[in-house]
Each structure stands twice: as structure tokens, then as C-alpha cells.
Amino acid sequence: MGYPCQVFHASELPDRVQADLKGHKRKLDGGQRNVDLNSCELLEMLQYKCEIKEPVKWDSAVQCYAVDRLFRKCKDRKGTFMVETTAWEGKDCSGAAQQGGGSKTTSGSTEQKPPQHYHWSSSWSSPDTAR
Amino acid sequence: MPFSHFARHPVRTSISFLKATCLVHLGLSHGYNISPAQGPSMLPTFTVDGDWILCDYTRRCGRGVGIGDLVVYRIPVFSNQWGVKRIIGMPGDYVSVGTPGDPGEELMIQIPQGHCWVSGDNLPASRDSRHFGPLPLALISGTTIAKVLPWNERKWMKNGLEKVDQEL
């Protein structure tokens, strides 16, 4: 059930955004070689976590807490694409870079690690078993 | 007398009536339609029950939709039920498969070709792409453009995506 997708950690985003859907390296305007997430336009979307105070009453009060989702709108020669950076934004980028560098030096171990795929649930009643 | 005119031409009247019915059906199914919405998944944009929404069915199959739009889609696990959710990502975009602020939010995917990622505004009560995965664009039947009833709460739906002026 559902389309199988390869999952990756948000810290890999700066590397992952360099390739398009077909796995080809993105081509950029203005002589740039790589997509720089930090220089892409930052956008946000508010979603919520709501509580219905008294679910038995039809006119019960509802209290909502805002959840901020962050996105970066990046450009390549073919157009724009969006990257959700909620989990990446504000993290220590140099640390992520070091982590990336570290994985390069131990590239043997990362290459051996098989790509992980996400399995979606086919059950509507037990969404918590999606993983 | 108009009635006697119709009575004199029963065949012509029947054909005209049939044509009008087809035209109305085409307008409602491929144009614009008002329908009730219920469920807690889109709080606070829509209330749990009693809201009527205006939908634009010219945007079926994801034509012209973008991130932040509200879409009406056929629920992949129930082919005869429709849901309303917000688009979080389009084909080729990168999204989190988890819930922002919860464990698992750092797991990301790139949305495959021909699919999008949808999520309800009320994250804990919504069953959306976090459960059934990327939604095929072909299951989108239209967009929600306005809340019509209750009349005193009528409003146009706005796209949820906004620019951030200040860099973090």
C-alpha cells in the first residue's frame, strides 16, 4: 500500500537536494555549482494541534496550538522546488557538514548501509503502525 | 400559456429538460459545487461539523494546485469517500514523513513523480499522507476555495504558505 519511498535523515538534505527526481545533478543558473539551502527563500506554514475541551458537547470550546512548518524555495534551471526544512532549520549546519565529511571519510560503511524504505499503512484504524 | 406550450411539444420539452439536467450535472461535477464538511482533521480552518465549503472542480487531477492549497481528494483506502487536506509538497519536493515537533520529524522523503503530500491542519486528529503515503495527483478532484456556511463565518480560503521576512 502506498508508493515506496526512500527515507533519509534531515541532516542529509543539503546533499539530497543536489539531485532531481531522476537522480541527475541539478543544473543551476549563474555559474553556481551546488544548491545552497541557506540562500533559498524561506517560507512558513502554520498548522495546529487542537484539543476539543469537552468532546461530548457539540459546542465545546476548542484550543489550538500553532505548529510552524518551514520551507525553502530553491531554484534550478528547470524551475523551483520546495524543501521542508522544519527539522533542519536552526540546527548547527557546521555540525551537519562535519557529519557529512565524517561519512565521506568512512564512505565504505555508508555505502554498505542499504537504503531504507518507508512502508505506509494500509489500515485506516491503526495509523500508528505505519512504520 | 407556457404550460400548454410545453404540453403541445412533449418530445421537445423532454429533450430540453434532459439537456438542462446534463448541463447542471456537468457544472456541479466539473465546475463548482457546495458540499458539507465534517471531522476534526481540519480544525481550526473548518469546525468539526456544520461547515459547507465551495469547491473548484476545474482543478481535478491536481491541475494548477500548489503547496498551501486545500484539496478535495478521494481517500486512497476508501474509494467512495472524499477528504479535504492541505498540500505540503508537490512532485520532486522534499517533505518530512513525520509530524513537526514530534519524534520522527527528521525522516524525509522526496515526493515521487505524479504524487503530492497532504496533511490536515489539526495534526493529531488527521489521517493523511503520514499514514497512506504520497497521494496520487489523479485522486485529487478539486480545491476548496471558500467556506460558505455558516454564513456569518463565510470567507475565502487562503493559501497557507507565507514568506518569512526575517532570516532565522
Tab-separated table of C-alpha atoms in Angstrom:
chain	number	residue	atom	x	y	z
A	1	MET	CA	0.000	0.000	0.000
A	2	GLY	CA	1.351	3.395	-0.932
A	3	TYR	CA	4.258	4.332	-3.078
A	4	PRO	CA	7.578	3.011	-1.717
A	5	CYS	CA	9.897	5.910	-0.918
A	6	GLN	CA	13.457	6.007	0.258
A	7	VAL	CA	13.745	7.820	3.568
A	8	PHE	CA	16.721	9.816	4.732
A	9	HIS	CA	17.657	11.962	7.698
A	10	ALA	CA	17.059	15.713	7.585
A	11	SER	CA	20.815	16.320	8.060
A	12	GLU	CA	21.345	14.796	4.583
A	13	LEU	CA	19.127	17.455	2.976
A	14	PRO	CA	21.964	19.688	1.669
A	15	ASP	CA	23.331	16.677	-0.260
A	16	ARG	CA	19.988	15.233	-1.289
A	17	VAL	CA	18.678	18.457	-2.858
A	18	GLN	CA	21.522	18.409	-5.390
A	19	ALA	CA	19.794	15.650	-7.380
A	20	ASP	CA	16.454	15.887	-9.178
A	21	LEU	CA	13.723	13.211	-9.255
A	22	LYS	CA	15.571	11.188	-11.873
A	23	GLY	CA	18.732	11.234	-9.779
A	24	HIS	CA	20.540	13.635	-12.116
A	25	LYS	CA	22.585	16.510	-10.736
A	26	ARG	CA	20.571	19.738	-10.792
A	27	LYS	CA	21.848	22.399	-13.182
A	28	LEU	CA	21.826	25.941	-11.855
A	29	ASP	CA	21.880	29.408	-13.375
A	30	GLY	CA	24.646	31.937	-12.837
A	31	GLY	CA	27.542	29.539	-12.734
A	32	GLN	CA	26.603	28.111	-9.339
A	33	ARG	CA	27.617	24.519	-8.904
A	34	ASN	CA	25.559	23.443	-5.902
A	35	VAL	CA	22.165	24.299	-4.445
A	36	ASP	CA	22.734	26.233	-1.219
A	37	LEU	CA	19.770	25.645	1.083
A	38	ASN	CA	20.675	28.631	3.254
A	39	SER	CA	20.379	31.040	0.354
A	40	CYS	CA	16.988	29.709	-0.779
A	41	GLU	CA	13.920	31.769	0.087
A	42	LEU	CA	12.462	30.882	3.498
A	43	LEU	CA	8.702	30.325	3.808
A	44	GLU	CA	6.482	29.140	6.629
A	45	MET	CA	3.126	27.461	7.063
A	46	LEU	CA	1.152	27.310	10.275
A	47	GLN	CA	-0.585	24.110	11.218
A	48	TYR	CA	-2.116	23.234	14.565
A	49	LYS	CA	-2.529	20.791	17.382
A	50	CYS	CA	-6.081	21.216	18.612
A	51	GLU	CA	-7.851	19.912	21.659
A	52	ILE	CA	-11.600	19.692	21.961
A	53	LYS	CA	-12.203	20.518	25.605
A	54	GLU	CA	-15.430	18.583	26.087
A	55	PRO	CA	-15.910	16.196	23.153
A	56	VAL	CA	-19.375	15.154	24.335
A	57	LYS	CA	-20.737	18.680	23.929
A	58	TRP	CA	-21.480	19.785	20.357
A	59	ASP	CA	-20.491	23.401	21.097
A	60	SER	CA	-17.407	22.583	23.133
A	61	ALA	CA	-14.518	25.042	23.188
A	62	VAL	CA	-11.520	24.179	21.017
A	63	GLN	CA	-7.987	25.153	21.966
A	64	CYS	CA	-5.323	25.120	19.258
A	65	TYR	CA	-1.560	25.421	19.496
A	66	ALA	CA	0.270	26.551	16.384
A	67	VAL	CA	2.913	24.331	14.807
A	68	ASP	CA	5.266	26.144	12.474
A	69	ARG	CA	6.443	24.333	9.337
A	70	LEU	CA	9.389	25.847	7.497
A	71	PHE	CA	10.169	25.519	3.820
A	72	ARG	CA	12.904	26.657	1.469
A	73	LYS	CA	12.031	27.538	-2.100
A	74	CYS	CA	15.030	26.738	-4.255
A	75	LYS	CA	15.601	27.249	-7.954
A	76	ASP	CA	17.319	25.243	-10.593
A	77	ARG	CA	17.320	25.685	-14.344
A	78	LYS	CA	14.086	23.714	-14.724
A	79	GLY	CA	12.130	25.746	-12.179
A	80	THR	CA	11.558	25.873	-8.460
A	81	PHE	CA	11.261	23.124	-5.891
A	82	MET	CA	10.365	23.186	-2.218
A	83	VAL	CA	12.258	21.664	0.643
A	84	GLU	CA	10.641	21.266	4.055
A	85	THR	CA	13.336	22.353	6.466
A	86	THR	CA	11.425	22.278	9.777
A	87	ALA	CA	13.737	19.590	11.171
A	88	TRP	CA	16.858	21.004	9.513
A	89	GLU	CA	16.485	24.731	10.159
A	90	GLY	CA	18.300	26.110	13.167
A	91	LYS	CA	20.421	23.004	13.565
A	92	ASP	CA	24.150	23.526	13.642
A	93	CYS	CA	24.947	23.466	9.941
A	94	SER	CA	28.684	23.174	10.511
A	95	GLY	CA	27.981	20.120	12.646
A	96	ALA	CA	25.895	18.671	9.869
A	97	ALA	CA	28.698	19.465	7.426
A	98	GLN	CA	31.197	17.765	9.687
A	99	GLN	CA	28.886	14.836	9.931
A	100	GLY	CA	28.725	14.781	6.151
A	101	GLY	CA	32.509	14.994	5.976
A	102	GLY	CA	32.778	12.214	8.506
A	103	SER	CA	30.557	9.991	6.498
A	104	LYS	CA	32.707	10.669	3.455
A	105	THR	CA	35.862	9.538	5.231
A	106	THR	CA	34.105	6.380	6.280
A	107	SER	CA	32.368	6.086	2.951
A	108	GLY	CA	32.779	2.326	2.974
A	109	SER	CA	30.413	1.916	5.887
A	110	THR	CA	27.791	4.308	4.493
A	111	GLU	CA	27.802	2.605	1.128
A	112	GLN	CA	27.217	-0.752	2.762
A	113	LYS	CA	24.159	0.574	4.551
A	114	PRO	CA	21.165	-0.330	2.354
A	115	PRO	CA	18.698	2.445	1.518
A	116	GLN	CA	15.770	2.453	3.889
A	117	HIS	CA	12.251	2.477	2.558
A	118	TYR	CA	9.157	3.648	4.304
A	119	HIS	CA	6.199	1.305	4.425
A	120	TRP	CA	2.847	3.003	4.554
A	121	SER	CA	-0.047	1.540	6.420
A	122	SER	CA	-2.999	0.024	4.598
A	123	SER	CA	-5.021	0.093	7.786
A	124	TRP	CA	-7.130	3.134	8.437
A	125	SER	CA	-7.915	2.275	12.057
A	126	SER	CA	-4.375	1.798	13.325
A	127	PRO	CA	-2.335	4.607	11.792
A	128	ASP	CA	0.332	4.256	14.485
A	129	THR	CA	1.595	1.070	12.890
A	130	ALA	CA	2.611	2.926	9.739
A	131	ARG	CA	6.300	2.344	10.257
B	1	MET	CA	-49.979	29.811	-21.548
B	2	PRO	CA	-46.480	28.416	-21.012
B	3	PHE	CA	-47.697	25.106	-19.617
B	4	SER	CA	-49.919	24.367	-22.601
B	5	HIS	CA	-46.967	25.235	-24.847
B	6	PHE	CA	-44.879	22.502	-23.147
B	7	ALA	CA	-47.808	20.084	-23.249
B	8	ARG	CA	-48.142	20.582	-27.003
B	9	HIS	CA	-44.477	19.660	-27.559
B	10	PRO	CA	-43.786	16.762	-25.165
B	11	VAL	CA	-40.750	15.408	-27.045
B	12	ARG	CA	-39.102	18.797	-27.433
B	13	THR	CA	-39.777	19.581	-23.767
B	14	SER	CA	-38.292	16.266	-22.626
B	15	ILE	CA	-35.131	16.813	-24.702
B	16	SER	CA	-34.720	20.335	-23.370
B	17	PHE	CA	-35.154	19.110	-19.813
B	18	LEU	CA	-32.594	16.363	-20.389
B	19	LYS	CA	-30.126	18.877	-21.840
B	20	ALA	CA	-30.595	21.199	-18.865
B	21	THR	CA	-30.078	18.297	-16.433
B	22	CYS	CA	-26.854	17.283	-18.192
B	23	LEU	CA	-25.628	20.871	-18.155
B	24	VAL	CA	-26.304	21.249	-14.421
B	25	HIS	CA	-24.635	17.887	-13.742
B	26	LEU	CA	-21.577	18.928	-15.761
B	27	GLY	CA	-21.405	22.238	-13.881
B	28	LEU	CA	-21.625	20.567	-10.483
B	29	SER	CA	-19.206	17.713	-11.208
B	30	HIS	CA	-16.619	19.584	-13.294
B	31	GLY	CA	-17.176	23.177	-12.239
B	32	TYR	CA	-18.199	24.417	-8.813
B	33	ASN	CA	-20.116	22.766	-6.041
B	34	ILE	CA	-21.040	23.398	-2.409
B	35	SER	CA	-20.825	20.447	-0.052
B	36	PRO	CA	-20.787	19.811	3.713
B	37	ALA	CA	-17.510	19.087	5.512
B	38	GLN	CA	-17.146	17.324	8.812
B	39	GLY	CA	-14.456	15.862	11.043
B	40	PRO	CA	-11.813	17.277	13.392
B	41	SER	CA	-8.865	16.942	10.977
B	42	MET	CA	-9.055	20.478	9.600
B	43	LEU	CA	-9.556	22.400	12.850
B	44	PRO	CA	-9.344	25.390	13.182
B	45	THR	CA	-9.827	26.110	9.448
B	46	PHE	CA	-13.123	24.193	9.496
B	47	THR	CA	-15.154	23.297	12.564
B	48	VAL	CA	-15.932	19.682	13.414
B	49	ASP	CA	-19.414	19.768	11.908
B	50	GLY	CA	-21.787	22.123	10.152
B	51	ASP	CA	-19.455	23.815	7.677
B	52	TRP	CA	-20.299	23.984	3.983
B	53	ILE	CA	-17.475	24.549	1.561
B	54	LEU	CA	-17.280	25.795	-2.015
B	55	CYS	CA	-15.093	23.562	-4.172
B	56	ASP	CA	-13.498	24.237	-7.537
B	57	TYR	CA	-13.585	21.017	-9.554
B	58	THR	CA	-11.780	22.517	-12.518
B	59	ARG	CA	-8.592	21.708	-10.605
B	60	ARG	CA	-9.157	17.951	-10.729
B	61	CYS	CA	-6.134	15.655	-11.013
B	62	GLY	CA	-4.068	18.295	-9.274
B	63	ARG	CA	-4.211	20.719	-12.204
B	64	GLY	CA	-2.826	24.071	-11.099
B	65	VAL	CA	-2.611	23.209	-7.392
B	66	GLY	CA	0.347	24.192	-5.258
B	67	ILE	CA	1.711	23.965	-1.739
B	68	GLY	CA	-0.620	25.506	0.818
B	69	ASP	CA	-3.796	24.886	-1.230
B	70	LEU	CA	-6.709	22.949	0.262
B	71	VAL	CA	-7.640	19.997	-1.922
B	72	VAL	CA	-10.592	17.629	-2.066
B	73	TYR	CA	-9.337	14.128	-2.790
B	74	ARG	CA	-10.588	10.578	-2.963
B	75	ILE	CA	-9.208	8.775	0.127
B	76	PRO	CA	-6.851	6.055	-1.236
B	77	VAL	CA	-8.085	3.401	1.198
B	78	PHE	CA	-11.792	4.212	0.702
B	79	SER	CA	-12.561	4.829	-2.940
B	80	ASN	CA	-16.046	6.197	-2.227
B	81	GLN	CA	-15.046	8.725	0.424
B	82	TRP	CA	-13.532	12.154	-0.001
B	83	GLY	CA	-11.329	14.160	2.288
B	84	VAL	CA	-10.117	17.772	2.490
B	85	LYS	CA	-6.468	18.396	3.351
B	86	ARG	CA	-3.707	20.918	2.746
B	87	ILE	CA	-0.934	20.265	0.226
B	88	ILE	CA	2.507	20.174	1.836
B	89	GLY	CA	4.569	19.065	-1.144
B	90	MET	CA	4.360	18.535	-4.896
B	91	PRO	CA	6.294	16.073	-7.100
B	92	GLY	CA	10.030	16.380	-6.578
B	93	ASP	CA	9.719	18.368	-3.340
B	94	TYR	CA	11.217	17.204	-0.052
B	95	VAL	CA	8.942	16.675	2.957
B	96	SER	CA	9.077	15.202	6.423
B	97	VAL	CA	7.131	11.944	6.773
B	98	GLY	CA	6.552	12.675	10.460
B	99	THR	CA	4.733	15.309	12.450
B	100	PRO	CA	6.561	18.615	13.055
B	101	GLY	CA	7.679	18.810	16.665
B	102	ASP	CA	7.260	15.078	17.297
B	103	PRO	CA	9.851	12.289	17.161
B	104	GLY	CA	10.315	11.115	13.591
B	105	GLU	CA	10.009	14.575	12.057
B	106	GLU	CA	13.618	14.336	10.836
B	107	LEU	CA	12.776	11.483	8.442
B	108	MET	CA	12.460	12.922	4.961
B	109	ILE	CA	11.425	11.719	1.515
B	110	GLN	CA	11.456	13.190	-1.958
B	111	ILE	CA	7.904	13.063	-3.323
B	112	PRO	CA	7.720	10.806	-6.403
B	113	GLN	CA	6.515	11.884	-9.819
B	114	GLY	CA	2.736	12.262	-10.097
B	115	HIS	CA	2.193	12.420	-6.351
B	116	CYS	CA	1.791	15.040	-3.656
B	117	TRP	CA	1.922	15.130	0.134
B	118	VAL	CA	-1.177	16.179	2.064
B	119	SER	CA	-1.728	16.892	5.728
B	120	GLY	CA	-4.633	18.079	7.850
B	121	ASP	CA	-4.343	21.394	9.690
B	122	ASN	CA	-5.093	19.678	13.009
B	123	LEU	CA	-2.102	17.362	13.032
B	124	PRO	CA	-3.012	14.937	15.880
B	125	ALA	CA	-6.527	14.220	14.562
B	126	SER	CA	-5.751	13.935	10.868
B	127	ARG	CA	-5.239	10.782	8.832
B	128	ASP	CA	-3.311	11.886	5.806
B	129	SER	CA	-0.103	11.220	3.850
B	130	ARG	CA	1.632	10.425	7.130
B	131	HIS	CA	-0.454	7.238	7.119
B	132	PHE	CA	-1.208	6.359	3.500
B	133	GLY	CA	1.922	7.857	1.928
B	134	PRO	CA	2.207	10.166	-1.082
B	135	LEU	CA	-1.190	10.855	-2.637
B	136	PRO	CA	-1.525	10.283	-6.411
B	137	LEU	CA	-2.456	13.606	-8.042
B	138	ALA	CA	-5.092	11.709	-10.028
B	139	LEU	CA	-7.098	11.234	-6.810
B	140	ILE	CA	-7.491	14.998	-6.383
B	141	SER	CA	-10.937	16.061	-7.503
B	142	GLY	CA	-10.629	19.789	-6.822
B	143	THR	CA	-9.676	22.569	-4.458
B	144	THR	CA	-11.601	24.205	-1.642
B	145	ILE	CA	-11.887	27.914	-2.340
B	146	ALA	CA	-14.271	29.185	0.319
B	147	LYS	CA	-16.232	28.435	3.440
B	148	VAL	CA	-19.830	29.387	2.686
B	149	LEU	CA	-21.867	28.288	5.699
B	150	PRO	CA	-22.365	29.266	8.498
B	151	TRP	CA	-22.999	32.499	6.598
B	152	ASN	CA	-21.554	34.770	9.317
B	153	GLU	CA	-18.260	32.827	9.148
B	154	ARG	CA	-18.026	32.905	5.342
B	155	LYS	CA	-14.543	33.509	4.000
B	156	TRP	CA	-12.257	32.782	1.083
B	157	MET	CA	-9.643	30.150	1.790
B	158	LYS	CA	-6.138	31.499	1.775
B	159	ASN	CA	-3.012	29.673	0.779
B	160	GLY	CA	-1.230	28.609	3.974
B	161	LEU	CA	2.268	29.350	2.743
B	162	GLU	CA	3.784	32.713	3.675
B	163	LYS	CA	7.122	34.374	3.256
B	164	VAL	CA	9.323	34.850	6.305
B	165	ASP	CA	10.763	38.351	6.384
B	166	GLN	CA	13.498	37.741	8.868
B	167	GLU	CA	16.047	35.004	8.467
B	168	LEU	CA	16.346	32.682	11.427
